[in-house]
């Protein structure tokens, strides 16, 4: 479920989002309608994972999240004990917000921390502090969330290897079950892309980035994390069941603007524009882009490639 709203745009982020809530009510109505329209896709199947990503899903109020979940539950069959993940920013790790998320059945949190350096966080236009992240994660665990994931980034502007490894140490000291560590890339139409073009920022050399990645992998292994996928590490086998669907060739459905699906042999993405998505749902227009039917031979090659990932 793609929720495309953010308080502000992070300078590195290439995911589709808008820094405005002006179309929020229209979006919620369109999402509910889309869920109804696509009911037949999964009529005789059970859902094993639910993932709210974005954007910033925790930017929505409890009642707004509940509208979406109730509509999903009306139309689809969810297995008991399914993994239900929601992405949150650290500033949303507060009692009222967390209690609402818990009451709605979410049992896995994915926290976008990225760095424990306040200077770095300002540099990438994040709106939380390192202290908010650490205190918030500790508080969430105290409320009973025992499957918490967080993100870090390798290669932020001016980041040293010592700072990166310090981030890893701080993360390992928190009550998290899962850690995603991504190597920074320059995506199209991001602030970082324009900064690179203007010569204000340059990515580290590939060999430097590879070396830092290797040291992160080695240190996390020493700290008790299992390296189960290129960028992902877990304690006690608590892999992301939802992401494992992608990596093992499972079927999935995405709802909302820019969401991707792979279902019934077809792969497609929805309109990467909130207004076009809303208008398409309202007027019965085509909201799909890049619709492809993937031949069995190509899928077999993809499966082999994905299974070779560590």
CSV table of C-alpha atoms in Angstrom, one decimal:
chain,number,residue,atom,x,y,z
A,1,UNK,CA,0.0,0.0,0.0
A,2,UNK,CA,1.7,3.2,-1.2
A,3,UNK,CA,1.0,6.3,0.8
A,4,UNK,CA,2.5,9.2,-1.2
A,5,UNK,CA,2.6,11.9,1.5
A,6,UNK,CA,5.6,13.4,3.2
A,7,UNK,CA,6.2,16.3,5.5
A,8,UNK,CA,9.2,17.3,3.3
A,9,UNK,CA,11.3,15.7,0.6
A,10,UNK,CA,14.5,13.9,1.7
A,11,UNK,CA,17.3,14.9,-0.6
A,12,UNK,CA,18.3,11.3,-1.6
A,13,UNK,CA,14.8,9.8,-2.0
A,14,UNK,CA,13.7,8.7,-5.5
A,15,UNK,CA,10.4,7.2,-4.4
A,16,UNK,CA,7.2,9.0,-5.5
A,17,UNK,CA,5.8,11.3,-2.9
A,18,UNK,CA,4.3,14.8,-2.5
A,19,UNK,CA,5.0,17.3,0.4
A,20,UNK,CA,1.4,18.4,0.7
A,21,UNK,CA,-1.8,16.9,2.2
A,22,UNK,CA,-4.1,18.9,-0.1
A,23,UNK,CA,-5.2,15.8,-2.0
A,24,UNK,CA,-5.3,13.4,1.0
A,25,UNK,CA,-9.1,13.0,1.2
A,26,UNK,CA,-9.3,12.4,-2.6
A,27,UNK,CA,-6.5,9.9,-2.3
A,28,UNK,CA,-8.2,8.0,0.5
A,29,UNK,CA,-11.4,7.8,-1.6
A,30,UNK,CA,-9.5,6.6,-4.6
A,31,UNK,CA,-7.6,3.9,-2.6
A,32,UNK,CA,-10.9,2.6,-1.3
A,33,UNK,CA,-12.4,2.5,-4.8
A,34,UNK,CA,-9.3,0.8,-6.2
A,35,UNK,CA,-9.4,-1.9,-3.5
A,36,UNK,CA,-13.1,-2.6,-4.4
A,37,UNK,CA,-12.3,-2.6,-8.2
A,38,UNK,CA,-9.5,-5.1,-7.8
A,39,UNK,CA,-11.3,-7.5,-5.5
A,40,UNK,CA,-11.4,-10.2,-8.1
A,41,UNK,CA,-7.7,-10.4,-8.4
A,42,UNK,CA,-7.3,-12.4,-5.2
A,43,UNK,CA,-10.8,-13.8,-4.8
A,44,UNK,CA,-9.7,-17.3,-3.7
A,45,UNK,CA,-6.3,-16.6,-2.2
A,46,UNK,CA,-5.2,-15.7,1.3
A,47,UNK,CA,-2.9,-12.8,2.0
A,48,UNK,CA,0.3,-13.5,4.1
A,49,UNK,CA,1.9,-10.1,4.3
A,50,UNK,CA,0.7,-6.4,4.3
A,51,UNK,CA,3.1,-3.6,3.9
A,52,UNK,CA,2.4,0.2,4.1
A,53,UNK,CA,5.2,2.1,2.5
A,54,UNK,CA,5.6,5.5,1.0
A,55,UNK,CA,6.0,8.4,1.3
A,56,UNK,CA,5.3,8.4,5.0
A,57,UNK,CA,2.4,6.1,6.0
A,58,UNK,CA,2.6,7.3,9.6
A,59,UNK,CA,1.8,10.8,8.4
A,60,UNK,CA,-1.8,9.6,8.1
A,61,UNK,CA,-4.1,9.8,11.2
A,62,UNK,CA,-5.3,6.6,12.9
A,63,UNK,CA,-8.8,6.9,11.4
A,64,UNK,CA,-7.4,7.3,7.9
A,65,UNK,CA,-5.2,4.2,8.2
A,66,UNK,CA,-8.2,2.4,9.6
A,67,UNK,CA,-10.3,3.3,6.5
A,68,UNK,CA,-7.8,1.6,4.3
A,69,UNK,CA,-7.3,-1.5,6.5
A,70,UNK,CA,-11.0,-2.0,6.9
A,71,UNK,CA,-11.6,-1.8,3.2
A,72,UNK,CA,-8.8,-4.4,2.6
A,73,UNK,CA,-10.3,-6.7,5.2
A,74,UNK,CA,-13.7,-6.4,3.6
A,75,UNK,CA,-12.3,-7.5,0.2
A,76,UNK,CA,-9.5,-9.9,0.9
A,77,UNK,CA,-8.8,-12.8,3.2
A,78,UNK,CA,-5.8,-12.3,5.7
A,79,UNK,CA,-4.2,-15.3,7.4
A,80,UNK,CA,-4.0,-15.3,11.1
A,81,UNK,CA,-0.7,-13.9,12.4
A,82,UNK,CA,0.2,-12.4,9.1
A,83,UNK,CA,3.1,-9.9,9.0
A,84,UNK,CA,1.8,-6.4,9.0
A,85,UNK,CA,4.5,-3.7,8.4
A,86,UNK,CA,4.3,0.0,8.4
A,87,UNK,CA,7.0,2.5,7.7
A,88,UNK,CA,7.4,5.3,10.2
A,89,UNK,CA,9.6,8.3,10.7
A,90,UNK,CA,11.3,8.6,14.1
A,91,UNK,CA,9.3,11.7,15.1
A,92,UNK,CA,6.1,9.6,14.8
A,93,UNK,CA,7.3,7.1,17.5
A,94,UNK,CA,5.1,8.7,20.2
A,95,UNK,CA,2.5,7.0,22.5
A,96,UNK,CA,-0.7,8.0,20.8
A,97,UNK,CA,0.6,7.2,17.3
A,98,UNK,CA,2.1,3.8,18.3
A,99,UNK,CA,-1.0,2.7,20.2
A,100,UNK,CA,-3.1,3.4,17.2
A,101,UNK,CA,-0.8,1.5,14.9
A,102,UNK,CA,-0.8,-1.4,17.4
A,103,UNK,CA,-4.6,-1.4,17.7
A,104,UNK,CA,-4.9,-1.6,13.9
A,105,UNK,CA,-2.9,-4.9,13.9
A,106,UNK,CA,0.5,-3.7,12.7
A,107,UNK,CA,3.2,-6.0,14.3
A,108,UNK,CA,6.3,-4.9,12.4
A,109,UNK,CA,7.7,-1.4,12.3
A,110,UNK,CA,10.2,-0.1,9.7
A,111,UNK,CA,11.9,3.1,10.9
A,112,UNK,CA,13.7,5.4,8.5
A,113,UNK,CA,16.7,6.5,10.7
A,114,UNK,CA,19.4,6.7,8.0
A,115,UNK,CA,22.1,8.2,10.4
A,116,UNK,CA,22.7,8.9,14.0
A,117,UNK,CA,24.5,12.2,13.2
A,118,UNK,CA,22.3,15.3,13.6
A,119,UNK,CA,24.6,17.1,11.2
A,120,UNK,CA,24.1,14.4,8.6
A,121,UNK,CA,20.3,14.3,9.2
A,122,UNK,CA,20.1,18.1,8.5
A,123,UNK,CA,22.3,17.6,5.4
A,124,UNK,CA,19.9,15.2,3.9
A,125,UNK,CA,16.7,17.1,5.0
A,126,UNK,CA,15.5,14.6,7.6
A,127,UNK,CA,13.2,16.1,10.2
A,128,UNK,CA,14.2,14.0,13.2
A,129,UNK,CA,17.1,14.0,15.6
A,130,UNK,CA,19.4,11.1,16.5
A,131,UNK,CA,18.0,11.3,20.1
A,132,UNK,CA,14.4,11.1,18.8
A,133,UNK,CA,15.3,7.9,16.8
A,134,UNK,CA,17.0,6.1,19.7
A,135,UNK,CA,14.4,7.1,22.3
A,136,UNK,CA,11.5,6.3,19.9
A,137,UNK,CA,12.7,2.8,19.0
A,138,UNK,CA,13.3,2.0,22.7
A,139,UNK,CA,9.8,3.3,23.6
A,140,UNK,CA,8.2,1.3,20.8
A,141,UNK,CA,9.9,-1.9,22.0
A,142,UNK,CA,8.6,-1.1,25.5
A,143,UNK,CA,5.1,-1.0,24.1
A,144,UNK,CA,5.4,-4.6,22.9
A,145,UNK,CA,6.7,-4.2,19.3
A,146,UNK,CA,9.3,-7.0,19.1
A,147,UNK,CA,9.9,-6.9,15.4
A,148,UNK,CA,11.4,-3.5,14.6
A,149,UNK,CA,13.5,-2.8,11.5
A,150,UNK,CA,15.5,0.4,10.8
A,151,UNK,CA,17.5,1.8,7.9
A,152,UNK,CA,21.0,3.2,7.6
A,153,UNK,CA,22.7,4.6,4.5
A,154,UNK,CA,26.3,4.1,3.4
A,155,UNK,CA,27.9,7.0,1.5
A,156,UNK,CA,26.1,10.1,2.8
A,157,UNK,CA,27.8,13.5,2.0
A,158,UNK,CA,30.9,13.9,4.1
A,159,UNK,CA,30.3,10.6,6.0
A,160,UNK,CA,33.5,9.0,7.2
A,161,UNK,CA,34.0,5.3,7.7
A,162,UNK,CA,34.3,5.9,11.5
A,163,UNK,CA,30.9,7.7,11.5
A,164,UNK,CA,29.3,4.8,9.6
A,165,UNK,CA,30.7,2.2,11.9
A,166,UNK,CA,29.5,4.2,14.9
A,167,UNK,CA,26.0,4.2,13.4
A,168,UNK,CA,26.2,0.4,13.2
A,169,UNK,CA,27.3,0.2,16.8
A,170,UNK,CA,24.5,2.4,18.0
A,171,UNK,CA,21.9,0.5,15.9
A,172,UNK,CA,23.1,-2.8,17.4
A,173,UNK,CA,22.6,-1.5,20.9
A,174,UNK,CA,18.9,-0.8,20.2
A,175,UNK,CA,16.0,-3.3,20.6
A,176,UNK,CA,15.8,-4.0,16.8
A,177,UNK,CA,15.3,-7.3,15.1
A,178,UNK,CA,16.2,-6.2,11.6
A,179,UNK,CA,18.6,-3.7,9.9
A,180,UNK,CA,18.7,-2.5,6.3
A,181,UNK,CA,21.9,-0.9,5.2
A,182,UNK,CA,21.7,0.7,1.7
A,183,UNK,CA,24.5,2.1,-0.4
A,184,UNK,CA,23.6,5.6,-1.5
A,185,UNK,CA,22.7,6.0,-5.2
A,186,UNK,CA,21.7,9.1,-7.1
A,187,UNK,CA,18.1,8.8,-8.3
A,188,UNK,CA,16.5,10.9,-10.9
A,189,UNK,CA,14.7,14.1,-9.9
A,190,UNK,CA,16.2,14.2,-6.4
A,191,UNK,CA,18.0,17.1,-4.8
A,192,UNK,CA,21.2,15.1,-4.7
A,193,UNK,CA,21.0,14.7,-8.5
A,194,UNK,CA,20.9,18.4,-9.0
A,195,UNK,CA,23.7,18.9,-6.4
A,196,UNK,CA,25.9,16.4,-8.3
A,197,UNK,CA,25.2,18.3,-11.6
A,198,UNK,CA,26.2,21.6,-9.9
A,199,UNK,CA,29.3,20.0,-8.5
A,200,UNK,CA,28.2,20.5,-4.9
A,201,UNK,CA,28.3,16.8,-4.0
A,202,UNK,CA,30.1,13.7,-5.4
A,203,UNK,CA,29.6,10.1,-4.6
A,204,UNK,CA,32.5,8.2,-3.1
A,205,UNK,CA,34.5,6.0,-5.4
A,206,UNK,CA,32.9,2.5,-5.9
A,207,UNK,CA,35.9,0.8,-4.3
A,208,UNK,CA,35.6,3.0,-1.2
A,209,UNK,CA,31.9,2.3,-0.9
A,210,UNK,CA,32.4,-1.4,-1.5
A,211,UNK,CA,35.1,-1.5,1.3
A,212,UNK,CA,32.8,0.3,3.7
A,213,UNK,CA,29.9,-2.1,2.9
A,214,UNK,CA,32.2,-5.1,3.5
A,215,UNK,CA,33.2,-3.7,6.9
A,216,UNK,CA,29.6,-3.1,7.8
A,217,UNK,CA,28.8,-6.7,6.9
A,218,UNK,CA,31.7,-8.1,8.9
A,219,UNK,CA,30.8,-6.0,12.0
A,220,UNK,CA,27.1,-6.9,11.9
A,221,UNK,CA,28.0,-10.6,11.7
A,222,UNK,CA,30.1,-10.1,14.8
A,223,UNK,CA,27.2,-8.4,16.5
A,224,UNK,CA,24.9,-11.3,15.9
A,225,UNK,CA,23.0,-10.3,12.8
A,226,UNK,CA,22.5,-12.8,9.9
A,227,UNK,CA,23.2,-11.3,6.5
A,228,UNK,CA,20.3,-12.9,4.6
A,229,UNK,CA,20.1,-10.5,1.6
A,230,UNK,CA,22.3,-7.9,0.0
A,231,UNK,CA,21.2,-5.0,2.1
A,232,UNK,CA,19.4,-6.8,4.9
A,233,UNK,CA,20.4,-8.2,8.2
A,234,UNK,CA,18.3,-9.9,10.8
A,235,UNK,CA,18.5,-11.3,14.4
A,236,UNK,CA,16.9,-14.6,15.3
A,237,UNK,CA,15.8,-15.3,11.7
A,238,UNK,CA,13.4,-12.4,11.7
A,239,UNK,CA,13.6,-11.8,7.9
A,240,UNK,CA,11.2,-9.5,6.2
A,241,UNK,CA,8.6,-11.9,5.0
A,242,UNK,CA,7.1,-9.3,2.7
A,243,UNK,CA,10.4,-8.6,0.9
A,244,UNK,CA,11.1,-12.3,0.7
A,245,UNK,CA,8.1,-12.5,-1.6
A,246,UNK,CA,10.0,-10.2,-4.1
A,247,UNK,CA,13.2,-12.1,-3.8
A,248,UNK,CA,11.7,-15.6,-4.3
A,249,UNK,CA,9.4,-14.7,-7.2
A,250,UNK,CA,6.2,-14.6,-5.2
A,251,UNK,CA,3.1,-12.7,-6.4
A,252,UNK,CA,2.2,-9.4,-4.9
A,253,UNK,CA,-0.3,-6.5,-5.5
A,254,UNK,CA,0.5,-2.9,-5.0
A,255,UNK,CA,-2.2,-0.2,-4.4
A,256,UNK,CA,-1.8,3.6,-4.8
A,257,UNK,CA,0.1,5.9,-7.1
A,258,UNK,CA,3.5,4.4,-8.4
A,259,UNK,CA,2.8,1.1,-6.6
A,260,UNK,CA,4.1,-2.0,-8.5
A,261,UNK,CA,2.5,-5.4,-8.9
A,262,UNK,CA,3.5,-8.8,-10.2
A,263,UNK,CA,0.4,-11.0,-10.5
A,264,UNK,CA,-1.0,-13.7,-12.8
A,265,UNK,CA,2.1,-13.5,-15.0
A,266,UNK,CA,1.9,-9.8,-15.5
A,267,UNK,CA,4.0,-7.0,-14.1
A,268,UNK,CA,2.7,-3.4,-13.9
A,269,UNK,CA,3.1,-0.1,-12.1
A,270,UNK,CA,0.3,2.4,-11.4
A,271,UNK,CA,0.4,6.1,-12.5
A,272,UNK,CA,3.4,7.9,-10.9
A,273,UNK,CA,1.3,11.0,-10.4
A,274,UNK,CA,-1.2,11.5,-7.6
A,275,UNK,CA,-3.6,13.7,-9.6
A,276,UNK,CA,-3.6,11.3,-12.6
A,277,UNK,CA,-4.1,8.3,-10.3
A,278,UNK,CA,-7.1,9.9,-8.6
A,279,UNK,CA,-8.6,11.1,-11.9
A,280,UNK,CA,-8.1,7.6,-13.4
A,281,UNK,CA,-9.9,5.9,-10.5
A,282,UNK,CA,-12.7,8.5,-10.5
A,283,UNK,CA,-13.3,8.5,-14.3
A,284,UNK,CA,-12.6,4.8,-15.0
A,285,UNK,CA,-9.5,5.6,-17.0
A,286,UNK,CA,-6.3,3.5,-17.3
A,287,UNK,CA,-4.1,3.9,-14.3
A,288,UNK,CA,-1.5,1.3,-15.3
A,289,UNK,CA,1.9,1.9,-16.7
A,290,UNK,CA,4.6,-0.4,-18.0
A,291,UNK,CA,2.3,-3.4,-18.3
A,292,UNK,CA,4.4,-6.4,-19.2
A,293,UNK,CA,3.7,-10.1,-19.6
A,294,UNK,CA,6.8,-11.9,-18.6
A,295,UNK,CA,7.6,-15.1,-20.5
A,296,UNK,CA,8.4,-18.2,-18.5
A,297,UNK,CA,11.9,-18.4,-19.7
A,298,UNK,CA,12.6,-14.9,-18.6
A,299,UNK,CA,11.1,-15.5,-15.2
A,300,UNK,CA,13.3,-18.6,-14.8
A,301,UNK,CA,16.3,-16.4,-15.4
A,302,UNK,CA,15.1,-13.9,-12.9
A,303,UNK,CA,14.5,-16.6,-10.3
A,304,UNK,CA,18.1,-17.9,-10.7
A,305,UNK,CA,19.5,-14.4,-10.5
A,306,UNK,CA,17.5,-13.6,-7.3
A,307,UNK,CA,18.4,-16.9,-5.7
A,308,UNK,CA,22.1,-16.1,-6.1
A,309,UNK,CA,21.7,-13.0,-3.9
A,310,UNK,CA,23.3,-13.7,-0.5
